[in-house]
CSV table of N, CA and C in Angstrom, one decimal:
chain,number,residue,atom,x,y,z
A,1,MET,N,20.1,53.9,-44.5
A,1,MET,CA,20.0,52.7,-43.7
A,1,MET,C,19.3,53.1,-42.4
A,2,GLU,N,19.7,54.2,-41.8
A,2,GLU,CA,19.1,54.7,-40.5
A,2,GLU,C,17.6,55.0,-40.7
A,3,SER,N,17.2,55.6,-41.9
A,3,SER,CA,15.8,56.0,-42.1
A,3,SER,C,15.0,54.7,-42.3
A,4,ALA,N,15.5,53.7,-42.9
A,4,ALA,CA,14.8,52.4,-43.1
A,4,ALA,C,14.5,51.8,-41.7
A,5,ARG,N,15.5,51.8,-40.9
A,5,ARG,CA,15.3,51.3,-39.5
A,5,ARG,C,14.3,52.1,-38.8
A,6,GLN,N,14.3,53.4,-38.9
A,6,GLN,CA,13.4,54.2,-38.2
A,6,GLN,C,12.0,54.0,-38.7
A,7,LEU,N,11.8,53.7,-40.1
A,7,LEU,CA,10.5,53.4,-40.6
A,7,LEU,C,10.0,52.1,-40.1
A,8,LEU,N,10.8,51.1,-40.0
A,8,LEU,CA,10.4,49.8,-39.4
A,8,LEU,C,9.9,50.0,-38.0
A,9,LEU,N,10.7,50.7,-37.2
A,9,LEU,CA,10.3,51.0,-35.8
A,9,LEU,C,8.9,51.7,-35.7
A,10,SER,N,8.7,52.7,-36.6
A,10,SER,CA,7.5,53.4,-36.6
A,10,SER,C,6.3,52.5,-37.0
A,11,LEU,N,6.6,51.6,-38.0
A,11,LEU,CA,5.5,50.7,-38.4
A,11,LEU,C,5.2,49.6,-37.3
A,12,GLU,N,6.2,49.2,-36.6
A,12,GLU,CA,6.0,48.3,-35.5
A,12,GLU,C,5.1,48.9,-34.4
A,13,LYS,N,5.5,50.2,-34.1
A,13,LYS,CA,4.7,50.9,-33.1
A,13,LYS,C,3.3,51.1,-33.6
A,14,LEU,N,3.1,51.4,-34.8
A,14,LEU,CA,1.8,51.6,-35.4
A,14,LEU,C,1.0,50.3,-35.3
A,15,ALA,N,1.6,49.2,-35.6
A,15,ALA,CA,1.0,47.9,-35.5
A,15,ALA,C,0.5,47.5,-34.1
A,16,ARG,N,1.4,47.9,-33.1
A,16,ARG,CA,1.0,47.6,-31.7
A,16,ARG,C,-0.1,48.5,-31.2
A,17,LYS,N,0.0,49.8,-31.4
A,17,LYS,CA,-0.9,50.7,-30.8
A,17,LYS,C,-2.1,51.1,-31.7
A,18,GLY,N,-2.0,50.8,-33.0
A,18,GLY,CA,-3.0,51.2,-33.9
A,18,GLY,C,-2.8,52.6,-34.4
A,19,GLY,N,-3.7,53.1,-35.3
A,19,GLY,CA,-3.6,54.4,-35.8
A,19,GLY,C,-3.6,54.4,-37.3
A,20,THR,N,-3.1,55.5,-37.9
A,20,THR,CA,-3.1,55.6,-39.3
A,20,THR,C,-1.7,55.9,-39.8
A,21,PHE,N,-1.5,55.6,-41.1
A,21,PHE,CA,-0.2,55.9,-41.7
A,21,PHE,C,-0.5,56.5,-43.0
A,22,SER,N,0.2,57.6,-43.3
A,22,SER,CA,0.0,58.3,-44.6
A,22,SER,C,1.3,58.7,-45.2
A,23,THR,N,1.4,58.7,-46.5
A,23,THR,CA,2.6,59.1,-47.2
A,23,THR,C,2.4,60.6,-47.7
A,24,ASN,N,1.2,61.1,-47.5
A,24,ASN,CA,1.0,62.5,-47.8
A,24,ASN,C,1.7,63.4,-46.8
A,25,PRO,N,2.2,64.6,-47.3
A,25,PRO,CA,2.8,65.5,-46.4
A,25,PRO,C,1.7,66.2,-45.5
A,26,ASP,N,2.2,66.7,-44.3
A,26,ASP,CA,1.2,67.3,-43.4
A,26,ASP,C,0.6,68.5,-44.2
A,27,VAL,N,-0.7,68.7,-43.9
A,27,VAL,CA,-1.4,69.8,-44.6
A,27,VAL,C,-1.3,71.0,-43.7
A,28,LYS,N,-1.1,72.1,-44.4
A,28,LYS,CA,-1.0,73.4,-43.7
A,28,LYS,C,-2.4,73.8,-43.1
A,29,PRO,N,-2.4,74.4,-42.0
A,29,PRO,CA,-3.7,74.8,-41.4
A,29,PRO,C,-4.4,75.7,-42.4
A,30,TYR,N,-5.8,75.6,-42.4
A,30,TYR,CA,-6.6,76.4,-43.3
A,30,TYR,C,-6.6,77.9,-42.8
A,31,ALA,N,-6.3,78.8,-43.6
A,31,ALA,CA,-6.3,80.2,-43.3
A,31,ALA,C,-7.2,80.9,-44.3
A,32,PHE,N,-8.0,81.8,-43.8
A,32,PHE,CA,-8.9,82.6,-44.7
A,32,PHE,C,-8.8,84.1,-44.3
A,33,TYR,N,-9.1,84.9,-45.2
A,33,TYR,CA,-9.1,86.4,-45.0
A,33,TYR,C,-10.4,86.9,-45.3
A,34,GLY,N,-10.8,88.0,-44.6
A,34,GLY,CA,-12.1,88.6,-44.9
A,34,GLY,C,-13.1,88.1,-43.9
A,35,GLY,N,-14.4,88.6,-44.1
A,35,GLY,CA,-15.4,88.3,-43.1
A,35,GLY,C,-16.1,87.0,-43.3
A,36,GLN,N,-16.0,86.4,-44.4
A,36,GLN,CA,-16.8,85.1,-44.7
A,36,GLN,C,-15.8,84.0,-44.8
A,37,HIS,N,-16.2,82.9,-44.3
A,37,HIS,CA,-15.4,81.6,-44.4
A,37,HIS,C,-15.9,80.8,-45.6
A,38,LEU,N,-15.6,81.3,-46.8
A,38,LEU,CA,-16.0,80.7,-48.0
A,38,LEU,C,-14.8,80.4,-48.9
A,39,SER,N,-14.9,79.4,-49.7
A,39,SER,CA,-13.8,79.2,-50.7
A,39,SER,C,-14.3,79.7,-52.0
A,40,VAL,N,-13.3,79.9,-52.9
A,40,VAL,CA,-13.6,80.4,-54.2
A,40,VAL,C,-14.5,79.5,-55.0
A,41,SER,N,-14.3,78.2,-54.9
A,41,SER,CA,-15.2,77.2,-55.6
A,41,SER,C,-16.6,77.3,-55.0
A,42,GLN,N,-16.8,77.5,-53.7
A,42,GLN,CA,-18.1,77.6,-53.2
A,42,GLN,C,-18.8,78.9,-53.7
A,43,VAL,N,-18.1,80.0,-53.7
A,43,VAL,CA,-18.7,81.2,-54.2
A,43,VAL,C,-19.1,81.1,-55.7
A,44,ILE,N,-18.3,80.5,-56.5
A,44,ILE,CA,-18.6,80.3,-57.9
A,44,ILE,C,-19.8,79.4,-58.0
A,45,ARG,N,-19.9,78.3,-57.3
A,45,ARG,CA,-21.0,77.4,-57.3
A,45,ARG,C,-22.3,78.1,-56.8
A,46,ALA,N,-22.2,78.9,-55.8
A,46,ALA,CA,-23.3,79.5,-55.2
A,46,ALA,C,-23.9,80.6,-56.2
A,47,ASN,N,-23.1,81.1,-57.0
A,47,ASN,CA,-23.5,82.1,-58.0
A,47,ASN,C,-23.6,81.6,-59.4
A,48,LEU,N,-23.6,80.4,-59.6
A,48,LEU,CA,-23.6,79.8,-60.9
A,48,LEU,C,-24.9,80.2,-61.7
A,49,TRP,N,-26.0,80.4,-61.0
A,49,TRP,CA,-27.2,80.8,-61.6
A,49,TRP,C,-27.1,82.2,-62.4
A,50,LYS,N,-26.2,83.0,-61.9
A,50,LYS,CA,-26.0,84.3,-62.5
A,50,LYS,C,-25.5,84.3,-63.9
A,51,PHE,N,-24.8,83.2,-64.3
A,51,PHE,CA,-24.3,83.0,-65.6
A,51,PHE,C,-25.3,82.7,-66.7
A,52,HIS,N,-26.5,82.3,-66.2
A,52,HIS,CA,-27.6,81.9,-67.1
A,52,HIS,C,-27.1,80.9,-68.2
A,53,LEU,N,-26.5,79.9,-67.7
A,53,LEU,CA,-26.0,78.9,-68.6
A,53,LEU,C,-27.2,78.1,-69.2
A,54,SER,N,-27.0,77.7,-70.4
A,54,SER,CA,-28.1,76.9,-71.1
A,54,SER,C,-28.1,75.5,-70.4
A,55,ALA,N,-29.1,74.7,-70.6
A,55,ALA,CA,-29.2,73.4,-70.0
A,55,ALA,C,-28.1,72.5,-70.5
A,56,THR,N,-27.8,72.6,-71.8
A,56,THR,CA,-26.7,71.8,-72.4
A,56,THR,C,-25.3,72.2,-71.8
A,57,SER,N,-25.2,73.5,-71.6
A,57,SER,CA,-23.9,74.0,-71.0
A,57,SER,C,-23.7,73.4,-69.6
A,58,ARG,N,-24.8,73.4,-68.8
A,58,ARG,CA,-24.8,72.8,-67.5
A,58,ARG,C,-24.5,71.3,-67.5
A,59,ASN,N,-25.1,70.6,-68.5
A,59,ASN,CA,-24.8,69.2,-68.7
A,59,ASN,C,-23.3,69.0,-69.0
A,60,VAL,N,-22.8,69.8,-69.9
A,60,VAL,CA,-21.4,69.6,-70.2
A,60,VAL,C,-20.5,70.0,-69.0
A,61,LEU,N,-20.8,71.0,-68.3
A,61,LEU,CA,-20.0,71.4,-67.1
A,61,LEU,C,-20.1,70.3,-66.1
A,62,ASP,N,-21.3,69.8,-65.8
A,62,ASP,CA,-21.4,68.7,-64.9
A,62,ASP,C,-20.6,67.5,-65.3
A,63,HIS,N,-20.6,67.1,-66.6
A,63,HIS,CA,-19.9,66.0,-67.1
A,63,HIS,C,-18.4,66.2,-66.9
A,64,MET,N,-17.9,67.5,-67.2
A,64,MET,CA,-16.5,67.8,-67.0
A,64,MET,C,-16.1,67.7,-65.5
A,65,THR,N,-17.0,68.2,-64.7
A,65,THR,CA,-16.7,68.2,-63.2
A,65,THR,C,-16.5,66.7,-62.7
A,66,VAL,N,-17.2,65.8,-63.3
A,66,VAL,CA,-17.2,64.4,-62.8
A,66,VAL,C,-16.0,63.7,-63.5
A,67,HIS,N,-15.7,64.0,-64.7
A,67,HIS,CA,-14.8,63.1,-65.5
A,67,HIS,C,-13.4,63.7,-65.7
A,68,HIS,N,-13.0,64.7,-65.0
A,68,HIS,CA,-11.6,65.3,-65.2
A,68,HIS,C,-10.6,64.5,-64.4
A,69,ASP,N,-9.3,64.5,-64.8
A,69,ASP,CA,-8.3,63.9,-64.1
A,69,ASP,C,-7.6,64.8,-63.1
A,70,ASP,N,-6.5,64.5,-62.5
A,70,ASP,CA,-5.8,65.3,-61.5
A,70,ASP,C,-5.2,66.6,-62.1
A,71,GLN,N,-5.1,66.7,-63.4
A,71,GLN,CA,-4.7,67.9,-64.1
A,71,GLN,C,-5.9,68.7,-64.6
A,72,ALA,N,-7.1,68.4,-64.2
A,72,ALA,CA,-8.3,69.0,-64.6
A,72,ALA,C,-8.6,68.9,-66.1
A,73,LEU,N,-8.0,67.8,-66.7
A,73,LEU,CA,-8.2,67.6,-68.1
A,73,LEU,C,-9.3,66.6,-68.3
A,74,VAL,N,-10.1,66.8,-69.3
A,74,VAL,CA,-11.2,66.0,-69.7
A,74,VAL,C,-11.0,65.5,-71.1
A,75,GLN,N,-11.0,64.2,-71.3
A,75,GLN,CA,-11.0,63.6,-72.7
A,75,GLN,C,-12.4,63.5,-73.2
A,76,MET,N,-12.8,64.3,-74.1
A,76,MET,CA,-14.2,64.2,-74.6
A,76,MET,C,-14.2,64.8,-76.0
A,77,THR,N,-15.2,64.3,-76.8
A,77,THR,CA,-15.4,64.9,-78.1
A,77,THR,C,-16.9,65.4,-78.1
A,78,GLN,N,-17.1,66.4,-78.9
A,78,GLN,CA,-18.4,67.0,-79.0
A,78,GLN,C,-19.4,66.0,-79.5
A,79,ALA,N,-18.9,65.1,-80.4
A,79,ALA,CA,-19.8,64.1,-81.0
A,79,ALA,C,-20.2,63.1,-79.9
A,80,SER,N,-19.3,62.7,-79.1
A,80,SER,CA,-19.7,61.7,-78.0
A,80,SER,C,-20.6,62.3,-77.0
A,81,LEU,N,-20.4,63.6,-76.7
A,81,LEU,CA,-21.3,64.3,-75.8
A,81,LEU,C,-22.7,64.4,-76.4
A,82,ALA,N,-22.8,64.7,-77.7
A,82,ALA,CA,-24.1,64.8,-78.4
A,82,ALA,C,-24.8,63.5,-78.3
A,83,VAL,N,-24.1,62.4,-78.4
A,83,VAL,CA,-24.8,61.1,-78.3
A,83,VAL,C,-25.3,60.9,-76.9
A,84,LYS,N,-24.4,61.2,-75.9
A,84,LYS,CA,-24.7,61.0,-74.5
A,84,LYS,C,-25.9,61.8,-74.1
A,85,PHE,N,-26.0,63.1,-74.5
A,85,PHE,CA,-27.1,64.0,-74.1
A,85,PHE,C,-28.3,64.0,-75.0
A,86,GLY,N,-28.2,63.2,-76.1
A,86,GLY,CA,-29.3,63.1,-77.1
A,86,GLY,C,-29.6,64.4,-77.7
A,87,CYS,N,-28.6,65.1,-78.2
A,87,CYS,CA,-28.8,66.4,-78.9
A,87,CYS,C,-27.8,66.5,-80.1
A,88,SER,N,-27.9,67.6,-80.8
A,88,SER,CA,-27.0,67.7,-81.9
A,88,SER,C,-25.6,68.2,-81.5
A,89,GLN,N,-24.6,67.9,-82.4
A,89,GLN,CA,-23.3,68.3,-82.1
A,89,GLN,C,-23.1,69.8,-82.0
A,90,SER,N,-23.9,70.5,-82.9
A,90,SER,CA,-23.8,71.9,-82.9
A,90,SER,C,-24.3,72.5,-81.5
A,91,LYS,N,-25.2,71.9,-80.9
A,91,LYS,CA,-25.7,72.3,-79.6
A,91,LYS,C,-24.6,72.2,-78.5
A,92,VAL,N,-23.9,71.0,-78.6
A,92,VAL,CA,-22.8,70.8,-77.7
A,92,VAL,C,-21.7,71.8,-78.0
A,93,SER,N,-21.4,72.1,-79.2
A,93,SER,CA,-20.4,73.1,-79.6
A,93,SER,C,-20.7,74.5,-79.1
A,94,ARG,N,-22.0,74.9,-79.1
A,94,ARG,CA,-22.4,76.1,-78.5
A,94,ARG,C,-22.2,76.1,-77.0
A,95,ALA,N,-22.5,75.0,-76.4
A,95,ALA,CA,-22.4,74.9,-74.9
A,95,ALA,C,-20.9,75.0,-74.5
A,96,VAL,N,-20.1,74.3,-75.3
A,96,VAL,CA,-18.6,74.4,-75.0
A,96,VAL,C,-18.1,75.8,-75.2
A,97,GLY,N,-18.6,76.5,-76.2
A,97,GLY,CA,-18.3,77.9,-76.5
A,97,GLY,C,-18.7,78.8,-75.3
A,98,GLU,N,-19.9,78.5,-74.8
A,98,GLU,CA,-20.4,79.3,-73.7
A,98,GLU,C,-19.5,79.1,-72.4
A,99,LEU,N,-19.2,77.9,-72.2
A,99,LEU,CA,-18.3,77.6,-71.0
A,99,LEU,C,-16.9,78.3,-71.2
A,100,THR,N,-16.4,78.3,-72.4
A,100,THR,CA,-15.1,78.9,-72.8
A,100,THR,C,-15.2,80.4,-72.6
A,101,ARG,N,-16.3,81.0,-73.0
A,101,ARG,CA,-16.5,82.5,-72.8
A,101,ARG,C,-16.4,82.9,-71.4
A,102,HIS,N,-17.0,82.1,-70.5
A,102,HIS,CA,-17.0,82.4,-69.1
A,102,HIS,C,-15.8,81.8,-68.4
A,103,ASN,N,-14.9,81.2,-69.1
A,103,ASN,CA,-13.6,80.6,-68.6
A,103,ASN,C,-13.8,79.5,-67.6
A,104,PHE,N,-14.9,78.7,-67.7
A,104,PHE,CA,-15.1,77.5,-66.9
A,104,PHE,C,-14.2,76.4,-67.4
A,105,ALA,N,-14.0,76.4,-68.7
A,105,ALA,CA,-13.2,75.4,-69.4
A,105,ALA,C,-12.6,76.0,-70.7
A,106,TRP,N,-11.5,75.4,-71.2
A,106,TRP,CA,-11.0,75.8,-72.4
A,106,TRP,C,-10.4,74.6,-73.1
A,107,LYS,N,-10.3,74.7,-74.4
A,107,LYS,CA,-9.7,73.6,-75.2
A,107,LYS,C,-8.2,73.6,-75.2
A,108,GLU,N,-7.6,72.4,-74.8
A,108,GLU,CA,-6.2,72.3,-74.8
A,108,GLU,C,-5.7,71.8,-76.2
A,109,ARG,N,-6.4,70.8,-76.7
A,109,ARG,CA,-6.2,70.3,-78.1
A,109,ARG,C,-7.4,69.4,-78.5
A,110,ARG,N,-7.4,68.9,-79.7
A,110,ARG,CA,-8.5,68.2,-80.2
A,110,ARG,C,-8.9,67.0,-79.2
A,111,GLY,N,-10.2,67.1,-78.7
A,111,GLY,CA,-10.7,66.0,-77.8
A,111,GLY,C,-10.2,66.2,-76.4
A,112,GLN,N,-9.6,67.3,-76.1
A,112,GLN,CA,-9.1,67.4,-74.7
A,112,GLN,C,-9.4,68.9,-74.2
A,113,TYR,N,-10.1,69.0,-73.1
A,113,TYR,CA,-10.4,70.3,-72.5
A,113,TYR,C,-9.9,70.3,-71.1
A,114,ARG,N,-9.6,71.5,-70.6
A,114,ARG,CA,-9.2,71.7,-69.2
A,114,ARG,C,-10.3,72.5,-68.5
A,115,LEU,N,-10.7,71.9,-67.4
A,115,LEU,CA,-11.7,72.5,-66.5
A,115,LEU,C,-10.9,73.5,-65.6
A,116,HIS,N,-11.5,74.7,-65.4
A,116,HIS,CA,-10.8,75.7,-64.5
A,116,HIS,C,-10.5,75.1,-63.1
A,117,PRO,N,-9.3,75.2,-62.7
A,117,PRO,CA,-8.9,74.6,-61.4
A,117,PRO,C,-9.7,75.1,-60.2
A,118,LEU,N,-10.1,76.4,-60.3
A,118,LEU,CA,-10.8,77.0,-59.2
A,118,LEU,C,-12.3,76.5,-59.1
A,119,TYR,N,-12.7,75.9,-60.2
A,119,TYR,CA,-14.1,75.3,-60.2
A,119,TYR,C,-13.9,73.8,-60.0
A,120,ALA,N,-12.9,73.2,-60.5
A,120,ALA,CA,-12.7,71.7,-60.4
A,120,ALA,C,-12.5,71.2,-59.0
A,121,TYR,N,-11.7,71.9,-58.3
A,121,TYR,CA,-11.2,71.4,-56.9
A,121,TYR,C,-11.7,72.4,-55.8
A,122,ARG,N,-11.8,71.8,-54.6
A,122,ARG,CA,-12.1,72.6,-53.4
A,122,ARG,C,-10.9,73.6,-53.2
A,123,TRP,N,-11.2,74.7,-52.8
A,123,TRP,CA,-10.1,75.7,-52.6
A,123,TRP,C,-9.1,75.2,-51.6
A,124,GLY,N,-7.8,75.4,-51.9
A,124,GLY,CA,-6.8,75.0,-51.0
A,124,GLY,C,-6.4,73.5,-50.9
A,125,SER,N,-7.1,72.7,-51.7
A,125,SER,CA,-6.8,71.3,-51.8
A,125,SER,C,-5.4,71.1,-52.4
A,126,ARG,N,-4.8,70.0,-52.0
A,126,ARG,CA,-3.4,69.7,-52.5
A,126,ARG,C,-3.4,69.7,-54.1
A,127,LYS,N,-4.4,69.0,-54.6
A,127,LYS,CA,-4.5,68.9,-56.1
A,127,LYS,C,-4.7,70.3,-56.7
A,128,GLN,N,-5.5,71.2,-56.1
A,128,GLN,CA,-5.7,72.5,-56.7
A,128,GLN,C,-4.4,73.3,-56.6
A,129,ARG,N,-3.7,73.3,-55.4
A,129,ARG,CA,-2.5,74.0,-55.3
A,129,ARG,C,-1.4,73.6,-56.3
A,130,THR,N,-1.3,72.3,-56.5
A,130,THR,CA,-0.3,71.7,-57.4
A,130,THR,C,-0.6,72.2,-58.8
A,131,LEU,N,-1.9,72.1,-59.2
A,131,LEU,CA,-2.2,72.5,-60.6
A,131,LEU,C,-2.1,74.0,-60.8
A,132,LEU,N,-2.5,74.8,-59.8
A,132,LEU,CA,-2.3,76.2,-59.9
A,132,LEU,C,-0.9,76.6,-60.1
A,133,ALA,N,0.0,76.0,-59.3
A,133,ALA,CA,1.5,76.3,-59.5
A,133,ALA,C,2.0,75.9,-60.9
A,134,LYS,N,1.5,74.8,-61.4
A,134,LYS,CA,1.9,74.3,-62.7
A,134,LYS,C,1.4,75.2,-63.8
A,135,LEU,N,0.2,75.7,-63.7
A,135,LEU,CA,-0.4,76.5,-64.8
A,135,LEU,C,0.2,78.0,-64.7
A,136,GLY,N,0.5,78.4,-63.5
A,136,GLY,CA,1.1,79.8,-63.4
A,136,GLY,C,0.0,80.9,-63.3
A,137,LYS,N,0.5,82.1,-62.9
A,137,LYS,CA,-0.4,83.2,-62.8
A,137,LYS,C,-0.9,83.7,-64.1
A,138,ASP,N,-0.1,83.7,-65.2
A,138,ASP,CA,-0.6,84.2,-66.4
A,138,ASP,C,-1.8,83.4,-66.9
A,139,THR,N,-1.8,82.1,-66.8
A,139,THR,CA,-3.0,81.4,-67.2
A,139,THR,C,-4.2,81.7,-66.4
A,140,LEU,N,-4.1,81.9,-65.1
A,140,LEU,CA,-5.2,82.2,-64.2
A,140,LEU,C,-5.7,83.6,-64.5
A,141,THR,N,-4.8,84.5,-64.7
A,141,THR,CA,-5.2,85.9,-65.0
A,141,THR,C,-5.9,86.0,-66.3
A,142,ASN,N,-5.5,85.3,-67.3
A,142,ASN,CA,-6.2,85.3,-68.6
A,142,ASN,C,-7.5,84.5,-68.6
A,143,LYS,N,-7.6,83.6,-67.7
A,143,LYS,CA,-8.8,82.7,-67.6
A,143,LYS,C,-9.6,83.0,-66.4
A,144,GLU,N,-9.7,84.2,-65.9
A,144,GLU,CA,-10.4,84.5,-64.7
A,144,GLU,C,-11.9,84.3,-64.9
A,145,ILE,N,-12.6,83.7,-63.9
A,145,ILE,CA,-14.0,83.5,-63.9
A,145,ILE,C,-14.6,84.8,-63.2
A,146,VAL,N,-15.3,85.6,-63.9
A,146,VAL,CA,-15.9,86.8,-63.4
A,146,VAL,C,-17.4,86.5,-63.2
A,147,ILE,N,-17.9,86.6,-62.0
A,147,ILE,CA,-19.3,86.4,-61.7
A,147,ILE,C,-20.1,87.6,-62.1
A,148,PRO,N,-21.1,87.4,-63.0
A,148,PRO,CA,-21.9,88.6,-63.5
A,148,PRO,C,-22.7,89.2,-62.3
A,149,SER,N,-22.9,90.4,-62.4
A,149,SER,CA,-23.7,91.1,-61.4
A,149,SER,C,-25.2,91.1,-61.9
A,150,VAL,N,-26.1,91.1,-60.9
A,150,VAL,CA,-27.5,91.2,-61.2
A,150,VAL,C,-28.0,92.6,-60.9
A,151,ARG,N,-28.9,93.1,-61.7
A,151,ARG,CA,-29.3,94.5,-61.6
A,151,ARG,C,-29.6,94.9,-60.2
A,152,LYS,N,-30.3,94.1,-59.4
A,152,LYS,CA,-30.7,94.6,-58.0
A,152,LYS,C,-29.4,94.6,-57.1
A,153,GLU,N,-28.5,93.8,-57.4
A,153,GLU,CA,-27.2,93.8,-56.6
A,153,GLU,C,-26.4,95.1,-56.9
A,154,THR,N,-26.4,95.6,-58.1
A,154,THR,CA,-25.6,96.7,-58.4
A,154,THR,C,-26.2,98.0,-57.9
A,155,SER,N,-27.5,98.0,-57.6
A,155,SER,CA,-28.2,99.2,-57.1
A,155,SER,C,-28.2,99.4,-55.6
A,156,ARG,N,-27.6,98.4,-54.9
A,156,ARG,CA,-27.5,98.5,-53.5
A,156,ARG,C,-26.5,99.5,-53.0
């Protein structure tokens, strides 16, 4: 009863003075370690060229990035993507296999794929933290995205 009264008083104050109202919890301040102020998702995206993904793989990855839900799940079939991209289903199958080998995405069940949360969401976002906690360390350890090195980088 007291909390309802307090809520009404807060809303009246908000109506009089203006401002914003949110049901989301306060966000913890952003903390980073190391010399660069980069997130994991930014590093992966900046080095995406090193994976030498095929054009179809990039198309599938872009499709998954746009069409995933808050659990990073994408409802899609290889046949529907083949129609969308104007290519054969076997080409889409190879593209999905390539993304799976690099751990960008993996098949959950028929017609459902999960996009890697470190690629799907900005680092430290509420959605990413929630999904990472749900999936657990074992999933992330087994599905680690390893950025390939380039010959000139390894000789430095």
